[in-house]
Coordinates of C-alpha atoms and ligand atoms in Angstrom, one line a residue:
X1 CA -24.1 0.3 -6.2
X2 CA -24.1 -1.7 -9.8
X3 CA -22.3 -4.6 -7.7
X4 CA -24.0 -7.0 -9.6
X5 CA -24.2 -5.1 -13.2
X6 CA -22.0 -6.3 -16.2
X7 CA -18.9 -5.1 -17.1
X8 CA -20.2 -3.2 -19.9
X9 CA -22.7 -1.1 -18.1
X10 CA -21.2 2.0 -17.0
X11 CA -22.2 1.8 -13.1
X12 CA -20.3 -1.8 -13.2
X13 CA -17.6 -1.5 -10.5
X14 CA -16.1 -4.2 -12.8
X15 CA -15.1 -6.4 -9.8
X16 CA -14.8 -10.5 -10.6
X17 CA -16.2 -11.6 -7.3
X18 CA -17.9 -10.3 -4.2
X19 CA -18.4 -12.5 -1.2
X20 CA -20.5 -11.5 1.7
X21 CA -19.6 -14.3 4.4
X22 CA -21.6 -14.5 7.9
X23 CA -21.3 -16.8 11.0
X24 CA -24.2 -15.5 13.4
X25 CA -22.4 -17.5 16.7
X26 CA -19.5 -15.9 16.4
X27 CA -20.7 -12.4 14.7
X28 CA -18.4 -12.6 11.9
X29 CA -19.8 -10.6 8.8
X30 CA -17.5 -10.2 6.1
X31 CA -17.0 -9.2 2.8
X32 CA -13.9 -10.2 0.4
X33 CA -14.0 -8.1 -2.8
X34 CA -11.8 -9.8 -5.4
X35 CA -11.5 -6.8 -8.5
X36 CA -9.2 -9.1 -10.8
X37 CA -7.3 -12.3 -10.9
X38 CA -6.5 -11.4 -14.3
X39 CA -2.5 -11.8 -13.2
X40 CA -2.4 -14.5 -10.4
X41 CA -4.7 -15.0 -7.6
X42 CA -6.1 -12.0 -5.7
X43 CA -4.1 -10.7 -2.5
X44 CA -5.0 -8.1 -0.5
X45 CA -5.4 -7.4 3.4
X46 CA -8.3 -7.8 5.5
X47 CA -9.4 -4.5 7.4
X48 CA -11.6 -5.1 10.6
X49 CA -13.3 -1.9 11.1
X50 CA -16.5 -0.3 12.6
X51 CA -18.2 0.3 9.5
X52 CA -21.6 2.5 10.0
X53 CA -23.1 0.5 7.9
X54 CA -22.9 -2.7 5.4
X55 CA -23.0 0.5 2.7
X56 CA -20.5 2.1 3.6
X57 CA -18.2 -1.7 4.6
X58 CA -19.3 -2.6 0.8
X59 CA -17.9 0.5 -0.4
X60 CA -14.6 0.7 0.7
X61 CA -13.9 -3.5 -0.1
X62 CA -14.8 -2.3 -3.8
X63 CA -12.5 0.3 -3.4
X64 CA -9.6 -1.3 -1.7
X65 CA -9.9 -4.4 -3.9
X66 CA -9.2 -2.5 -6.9
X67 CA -6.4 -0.6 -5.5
X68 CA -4.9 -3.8 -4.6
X69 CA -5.1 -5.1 -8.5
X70 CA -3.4 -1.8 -9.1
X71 CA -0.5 -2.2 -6.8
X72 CA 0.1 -5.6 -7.7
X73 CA 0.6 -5.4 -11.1
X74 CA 3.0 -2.5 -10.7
X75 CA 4.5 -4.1 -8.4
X76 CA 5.5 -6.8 -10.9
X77 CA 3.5 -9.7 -8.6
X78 CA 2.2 -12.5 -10.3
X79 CA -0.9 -11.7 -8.1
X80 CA -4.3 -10.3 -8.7
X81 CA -6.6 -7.8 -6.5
X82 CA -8.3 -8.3 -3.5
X83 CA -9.3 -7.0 -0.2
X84 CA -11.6 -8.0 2.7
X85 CA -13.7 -5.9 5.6
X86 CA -14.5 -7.4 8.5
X87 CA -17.6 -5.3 9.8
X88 CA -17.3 -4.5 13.5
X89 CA -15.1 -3.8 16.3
X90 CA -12.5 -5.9 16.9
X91 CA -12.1 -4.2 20.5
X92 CA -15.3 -5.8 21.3
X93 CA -15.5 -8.8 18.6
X94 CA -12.6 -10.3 17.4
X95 CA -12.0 -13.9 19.1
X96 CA -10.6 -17.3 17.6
X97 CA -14.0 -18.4 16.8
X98 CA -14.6 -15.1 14.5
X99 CA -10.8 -15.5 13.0
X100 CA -11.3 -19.1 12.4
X101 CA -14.5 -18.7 10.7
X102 CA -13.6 -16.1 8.2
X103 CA -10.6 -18.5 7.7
X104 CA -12.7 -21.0 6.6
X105 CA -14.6 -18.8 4.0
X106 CA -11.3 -17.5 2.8
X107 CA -10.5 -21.2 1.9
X108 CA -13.9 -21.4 0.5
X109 CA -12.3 -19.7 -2.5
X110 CA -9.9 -22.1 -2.6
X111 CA -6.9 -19.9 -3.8
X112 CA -9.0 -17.1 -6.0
X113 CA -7.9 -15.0 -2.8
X114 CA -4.8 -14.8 -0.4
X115 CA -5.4 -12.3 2.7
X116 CA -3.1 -10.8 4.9
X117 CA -3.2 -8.0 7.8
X118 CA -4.7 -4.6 7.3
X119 CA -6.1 -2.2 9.5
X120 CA -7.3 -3.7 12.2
X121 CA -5.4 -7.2 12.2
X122 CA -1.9 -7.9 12.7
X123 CA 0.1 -10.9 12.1
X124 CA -1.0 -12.8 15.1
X125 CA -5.0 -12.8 14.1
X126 CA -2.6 -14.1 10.8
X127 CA -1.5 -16.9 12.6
X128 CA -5.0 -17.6 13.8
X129 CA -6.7 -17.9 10.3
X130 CA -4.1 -19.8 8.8
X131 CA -5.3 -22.2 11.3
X132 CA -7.9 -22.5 8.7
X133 CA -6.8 -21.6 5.5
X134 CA -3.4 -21.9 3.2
X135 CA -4.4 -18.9 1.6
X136 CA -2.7 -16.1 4.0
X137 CA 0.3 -13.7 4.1
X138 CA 1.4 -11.8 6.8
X139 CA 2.3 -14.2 9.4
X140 CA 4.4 -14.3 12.4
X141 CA 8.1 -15.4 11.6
X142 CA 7.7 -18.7 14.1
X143 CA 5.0 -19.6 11.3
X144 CA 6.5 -19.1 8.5
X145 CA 6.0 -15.4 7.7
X146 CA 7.4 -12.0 6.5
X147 CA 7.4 -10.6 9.9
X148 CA 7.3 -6.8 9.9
X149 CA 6.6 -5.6 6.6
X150 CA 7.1 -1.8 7.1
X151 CA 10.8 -3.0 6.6
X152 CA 10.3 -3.2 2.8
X153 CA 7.6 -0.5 2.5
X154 CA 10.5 2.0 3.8
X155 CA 13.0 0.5 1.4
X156 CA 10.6 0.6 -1.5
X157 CA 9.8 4.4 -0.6
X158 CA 13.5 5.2 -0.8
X159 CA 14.5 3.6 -4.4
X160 CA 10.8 5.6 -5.6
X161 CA 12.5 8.6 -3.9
X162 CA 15.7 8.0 -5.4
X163 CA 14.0 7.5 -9.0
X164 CA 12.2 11.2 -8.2
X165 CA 15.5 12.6 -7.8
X166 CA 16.9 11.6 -10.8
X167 CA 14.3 12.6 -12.6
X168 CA 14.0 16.2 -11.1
X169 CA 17.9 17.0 -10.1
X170 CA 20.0 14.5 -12.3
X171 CA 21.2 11.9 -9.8
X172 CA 19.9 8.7 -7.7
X173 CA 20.5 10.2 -4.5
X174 CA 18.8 12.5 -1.9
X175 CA 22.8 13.4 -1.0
X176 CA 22.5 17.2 0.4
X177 CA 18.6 17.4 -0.1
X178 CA 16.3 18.7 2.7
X179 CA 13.6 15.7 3.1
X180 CA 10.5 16.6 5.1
X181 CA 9.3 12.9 6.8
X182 CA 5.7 13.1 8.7
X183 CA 5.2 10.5 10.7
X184 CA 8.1 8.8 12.5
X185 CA 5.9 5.2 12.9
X186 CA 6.7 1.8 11.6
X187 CA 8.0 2.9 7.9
X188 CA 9.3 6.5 8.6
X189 CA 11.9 5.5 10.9
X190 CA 13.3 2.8 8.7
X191 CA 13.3 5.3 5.6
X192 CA 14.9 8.0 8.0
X193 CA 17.4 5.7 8.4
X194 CA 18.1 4.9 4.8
X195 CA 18.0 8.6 4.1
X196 CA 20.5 9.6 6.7
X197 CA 22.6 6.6 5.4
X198 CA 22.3 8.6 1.8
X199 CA 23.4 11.7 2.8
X200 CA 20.4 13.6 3.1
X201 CA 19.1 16.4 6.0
X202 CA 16.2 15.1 7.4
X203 CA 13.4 17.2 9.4
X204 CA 10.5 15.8 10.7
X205 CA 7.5 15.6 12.9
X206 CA 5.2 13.4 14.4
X207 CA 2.3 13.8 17.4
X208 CA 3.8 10.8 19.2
X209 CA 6.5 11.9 22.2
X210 CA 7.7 8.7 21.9
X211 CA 8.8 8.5 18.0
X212 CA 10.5 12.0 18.8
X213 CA 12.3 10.4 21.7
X214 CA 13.3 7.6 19.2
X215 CA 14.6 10.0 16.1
X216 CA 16.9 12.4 19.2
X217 CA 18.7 9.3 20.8
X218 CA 19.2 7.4 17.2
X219 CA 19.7 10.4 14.9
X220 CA 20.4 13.3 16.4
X221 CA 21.1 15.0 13.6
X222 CA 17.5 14.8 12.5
X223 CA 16.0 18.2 12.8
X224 CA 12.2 18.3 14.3
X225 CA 9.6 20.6 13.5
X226 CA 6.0 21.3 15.8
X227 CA 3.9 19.6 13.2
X228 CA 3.2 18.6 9.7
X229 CA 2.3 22.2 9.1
X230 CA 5.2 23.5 9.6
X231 CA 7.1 20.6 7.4
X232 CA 5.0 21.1 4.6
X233 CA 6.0 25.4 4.9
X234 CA 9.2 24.9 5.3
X235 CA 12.4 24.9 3.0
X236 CA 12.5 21.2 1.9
X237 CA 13.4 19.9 -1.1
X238 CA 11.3 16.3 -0.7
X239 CA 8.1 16.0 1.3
X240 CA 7.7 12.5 2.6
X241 CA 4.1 11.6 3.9
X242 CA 4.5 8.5 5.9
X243 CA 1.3 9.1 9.0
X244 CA -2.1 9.0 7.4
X245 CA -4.1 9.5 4.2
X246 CA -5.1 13.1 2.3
X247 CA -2.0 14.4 3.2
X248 CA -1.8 16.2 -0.1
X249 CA -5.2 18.7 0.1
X250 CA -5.9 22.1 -1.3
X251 CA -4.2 23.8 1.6
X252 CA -1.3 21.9 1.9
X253 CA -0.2 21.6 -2.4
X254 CA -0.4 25.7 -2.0
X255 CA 2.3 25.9 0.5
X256 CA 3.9 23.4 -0.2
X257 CA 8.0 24.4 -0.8
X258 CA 9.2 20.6 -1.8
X259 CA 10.0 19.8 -5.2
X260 CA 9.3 16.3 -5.1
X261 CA 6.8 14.1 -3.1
X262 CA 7.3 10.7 -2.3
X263 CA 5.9 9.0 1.0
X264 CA 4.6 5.9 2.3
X265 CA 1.0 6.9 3.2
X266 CA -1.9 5.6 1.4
X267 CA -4.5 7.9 -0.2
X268 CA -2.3 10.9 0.3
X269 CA -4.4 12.7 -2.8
X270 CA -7.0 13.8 -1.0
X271 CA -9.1 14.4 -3.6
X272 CA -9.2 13.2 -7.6
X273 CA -7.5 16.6 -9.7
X274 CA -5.1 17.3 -6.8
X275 CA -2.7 15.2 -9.3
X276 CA -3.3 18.2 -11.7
X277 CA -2.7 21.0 -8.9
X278 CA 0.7 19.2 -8.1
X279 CA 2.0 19.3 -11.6
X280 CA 0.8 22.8 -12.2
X281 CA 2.9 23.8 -9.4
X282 CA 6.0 21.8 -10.5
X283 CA 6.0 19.6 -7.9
X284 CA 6.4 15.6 -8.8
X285 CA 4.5 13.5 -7.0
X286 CA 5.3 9.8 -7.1
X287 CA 2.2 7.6 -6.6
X288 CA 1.7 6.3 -3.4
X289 CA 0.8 3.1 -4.7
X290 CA 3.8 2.5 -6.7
X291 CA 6.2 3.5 -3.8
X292 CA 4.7 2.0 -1.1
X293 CA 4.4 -1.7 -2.5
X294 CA 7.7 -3.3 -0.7
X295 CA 5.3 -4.3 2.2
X296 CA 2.7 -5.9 0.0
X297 CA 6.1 -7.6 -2.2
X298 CA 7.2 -8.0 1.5
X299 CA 4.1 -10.5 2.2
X300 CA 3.4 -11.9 -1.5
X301 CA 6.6 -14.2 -0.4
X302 CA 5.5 -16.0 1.6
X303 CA 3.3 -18.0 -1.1
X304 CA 7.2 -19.1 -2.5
X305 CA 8.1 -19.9 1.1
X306 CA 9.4 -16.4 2.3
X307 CA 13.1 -15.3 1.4
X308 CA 14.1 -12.2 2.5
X309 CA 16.5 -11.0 0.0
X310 CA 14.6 -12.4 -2.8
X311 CA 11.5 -9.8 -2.1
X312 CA 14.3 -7.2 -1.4
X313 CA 15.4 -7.3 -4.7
X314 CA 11.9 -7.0 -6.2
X315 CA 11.2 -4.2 -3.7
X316 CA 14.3 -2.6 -5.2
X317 CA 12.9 -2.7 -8.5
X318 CA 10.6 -0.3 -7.1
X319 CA 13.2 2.7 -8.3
X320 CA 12.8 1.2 -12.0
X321 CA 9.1 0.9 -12.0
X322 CA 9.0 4.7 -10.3
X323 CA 11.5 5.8 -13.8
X324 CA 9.4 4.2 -15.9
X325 CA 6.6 5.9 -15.0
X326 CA 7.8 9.0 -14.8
X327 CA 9.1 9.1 -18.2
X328 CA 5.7 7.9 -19.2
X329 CA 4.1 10.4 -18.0
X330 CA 6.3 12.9 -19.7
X331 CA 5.5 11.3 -22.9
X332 CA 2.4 11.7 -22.9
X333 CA 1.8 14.6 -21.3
X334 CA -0.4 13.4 -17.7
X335 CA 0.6 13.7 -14.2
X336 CA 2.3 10.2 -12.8
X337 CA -0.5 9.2 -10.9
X338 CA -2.6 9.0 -14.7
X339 CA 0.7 7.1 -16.2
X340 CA 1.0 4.9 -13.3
X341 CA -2.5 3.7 -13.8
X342 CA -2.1 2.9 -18.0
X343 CA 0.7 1.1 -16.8
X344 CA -0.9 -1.0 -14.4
X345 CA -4.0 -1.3 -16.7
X346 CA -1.6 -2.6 -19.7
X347 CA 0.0 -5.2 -17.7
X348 CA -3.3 -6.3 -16.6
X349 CA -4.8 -6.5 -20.3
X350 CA -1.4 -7.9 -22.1
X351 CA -0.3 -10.0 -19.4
X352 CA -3.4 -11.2 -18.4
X353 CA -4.8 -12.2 -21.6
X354 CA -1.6 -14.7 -22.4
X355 CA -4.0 -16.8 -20.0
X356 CA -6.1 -17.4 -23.3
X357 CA -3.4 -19.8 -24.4
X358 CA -4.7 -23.1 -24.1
X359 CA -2.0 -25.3 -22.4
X360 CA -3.8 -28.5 -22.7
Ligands
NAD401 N1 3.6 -0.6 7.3 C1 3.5 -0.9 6.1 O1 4.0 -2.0 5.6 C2 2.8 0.0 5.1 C3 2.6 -0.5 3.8 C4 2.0 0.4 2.8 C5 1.5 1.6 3.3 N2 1.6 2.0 4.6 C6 1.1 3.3 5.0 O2 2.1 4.1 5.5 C7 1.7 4.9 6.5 C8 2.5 4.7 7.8 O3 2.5 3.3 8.1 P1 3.1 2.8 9.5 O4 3.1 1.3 9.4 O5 4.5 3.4 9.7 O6 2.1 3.3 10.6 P2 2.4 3.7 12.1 O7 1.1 3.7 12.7 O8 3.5 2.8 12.7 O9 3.0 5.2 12.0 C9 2.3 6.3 11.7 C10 3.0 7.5 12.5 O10 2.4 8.7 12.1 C11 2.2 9.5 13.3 N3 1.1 10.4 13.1 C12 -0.2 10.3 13.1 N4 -0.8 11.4 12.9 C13 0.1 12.3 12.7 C14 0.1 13.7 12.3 N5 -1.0 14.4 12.2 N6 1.3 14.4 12.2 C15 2.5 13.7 12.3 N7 2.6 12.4 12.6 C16 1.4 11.7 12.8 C17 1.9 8.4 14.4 O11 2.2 9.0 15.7 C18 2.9 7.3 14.0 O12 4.1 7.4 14.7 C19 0.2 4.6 6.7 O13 -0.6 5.5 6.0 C20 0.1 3.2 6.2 O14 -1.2 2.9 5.7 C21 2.3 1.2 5.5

């Protein structure tokens, strides 16, 4: 795995810190994966999950911890990457014993790392490790917290969308476009919303009766398709991804009919040089990373004491970031998804470094 290599070996993963934490009482085994604190501390969510093995929970921290660093910087935080796994069910394990004692190993860190919910844990078990430790995001309201952050993911996803559509047809607006939205959950029916406010024909499709119910008796304008095959064949003009990850796979880029993609799902490449297949075909495809970081901005607030419309306006700066980007790319000749990257990478290094400066 190279966990434990240097930096300059090339099977380093190049992450700072890697923490295995256990309590055998109350079965907690966890690991927090902390890629770079390089801009700020290191926040990420915690993801309780039935991993198949400590492989295979190891894996995906290294992985999610270096996405986070990733978001964060383009998201303009002055916050670092991290992630945890908690390794087991929750159905069957999660309790205030096992909360409070990885709450007590997060503080361990004293700061390097700030959690928050993730698959798995929501903003109660929140409430629970802060119980523990100052370093947590994601809390209930009544505690201090964001509440609901799929209200800033979906506003985030718009001004990316808005960006895209500038970019491809001349004007900020999805006014008289066909948008394609797959999954109506948390952060599709919010960007519904905003794209109905904007003008825009929306069809859309999820497997839960329920979200259908929700979109015919709030927007009944809202066209629905059968299922997210249909969407992606159809005549749209922007396909939104807002269910799960690997939306965007072999089968799905070839039909494709949208000009622009822009959702709220993350991991929708499904696999690395699906970037490449998207430009070939002409279709821009905003990173998922970049788009989706209003929830993560949402929860990063709370560490200035939470105001709402102070992380709105940085999760409307998402539309600038989403420009810059794109023109970027254009320069120099890669898809988005390479640009966005350079970007993030370059506010790491020159940012990061000013940290050289002595103050004292
Ligand atoms: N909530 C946030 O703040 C946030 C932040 C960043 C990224 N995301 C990502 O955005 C996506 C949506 O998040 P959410 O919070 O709205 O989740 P959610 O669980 O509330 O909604 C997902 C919706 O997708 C539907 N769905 C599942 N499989 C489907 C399929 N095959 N076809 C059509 N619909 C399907 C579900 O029925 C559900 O309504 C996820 O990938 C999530 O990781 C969410």
């Amino acid at each position: 795995m190279g966990v434990f290599a240097t930096t300059d070996d090339p099977g380093s993963t190049g992450h700072e810190q890697v923490v295995f934490c256990q309590d055998k009482q109350s079965g907690l085994k966890a690991i927090i994966g902390i890629y770079s604190t390089a801009l700020g501390p290191a926040l990420g969510g915690t993801r309780f999950y039935p991993y198949a093995s400590e492989e295979a929970a190891l894996a995906d921290v290294l992985d999610l911890s270096r996405g986070m660093a990733y978001k964060n910087a383009l998201a303009g935080l002055d916050l670092g990457g991290g992630k945890a796994v908690i390794w087991g069910d929750p159905e069957r394990i999660k309790s205030e014993p096992l909360l409070r004692a990885y709450g007590r190993f997060v503080e361990t860190l004293g700061g390097r790392y700030y959690t928050a919910c993730d698959v798995g844990t929501y903003v109660a078990d929140m409430d629970v490790i802060a119980r523990e430790t100052r370093y947590v995001t994601g809390r209930s309201v009544e505690h201090g917290g964001a509440g609901d952050s799929s209200v800033l993911t979906a506003w985030g996803v718009f001004q990316g969308m808005r960006a895209a559509a500038e970019h491809v047809w001349g004007a900020p607006t999805l006014a008289g476009r066909r948008v394609g939205v797959a999954g109506l959950g948390k952060v599709g029916k919010y960007l519904t919303g905003h794209l109905v406010g904007d003008g825009a024909e929306v069809v859309a499709t999820d497997v839960n009766p329920k979200a259908l119910e929700w979109v015919r008796a709030t927007h009944p304008q809202v066209e629905l398709v059968d299922d997210t095959a249909a969407l992606v064949a159809s005549d749209i003009d922007v396909y939104a991804p807002c269910a799960l990850g690997g939306a965007l796979n072999d089968d799905t880029v070839a039909v494709l009919q949208a000009k622009v993609v822009t959702g709220a799902a993350n991991n929708q490449l499904a696999h690395p040089g699906i970037e490449k297949v998207l430009a070939d075909r002409g279709i821009l495809y905003t990173p998922d990373y970049v788009v989706n970081a209003g929830g993560v901005i949402q929860v990063a607030d709370e560490i200035e004491g939470f105001n709402f419309e102070r992380a709105k306006l940085r999760a409307t700066r998402i539309y600038d970031t989403t420009r810059e980007i794109l023109r970027l790319a254009d320069e120099e000749g890669v898809p988005p998804a390479v640009a966005a990257d350079r970007l993030a990478e370059r506010r790491m290094a020159e940012v990061g470094r000013l940290r050289t400066i002595r103050l004292r």
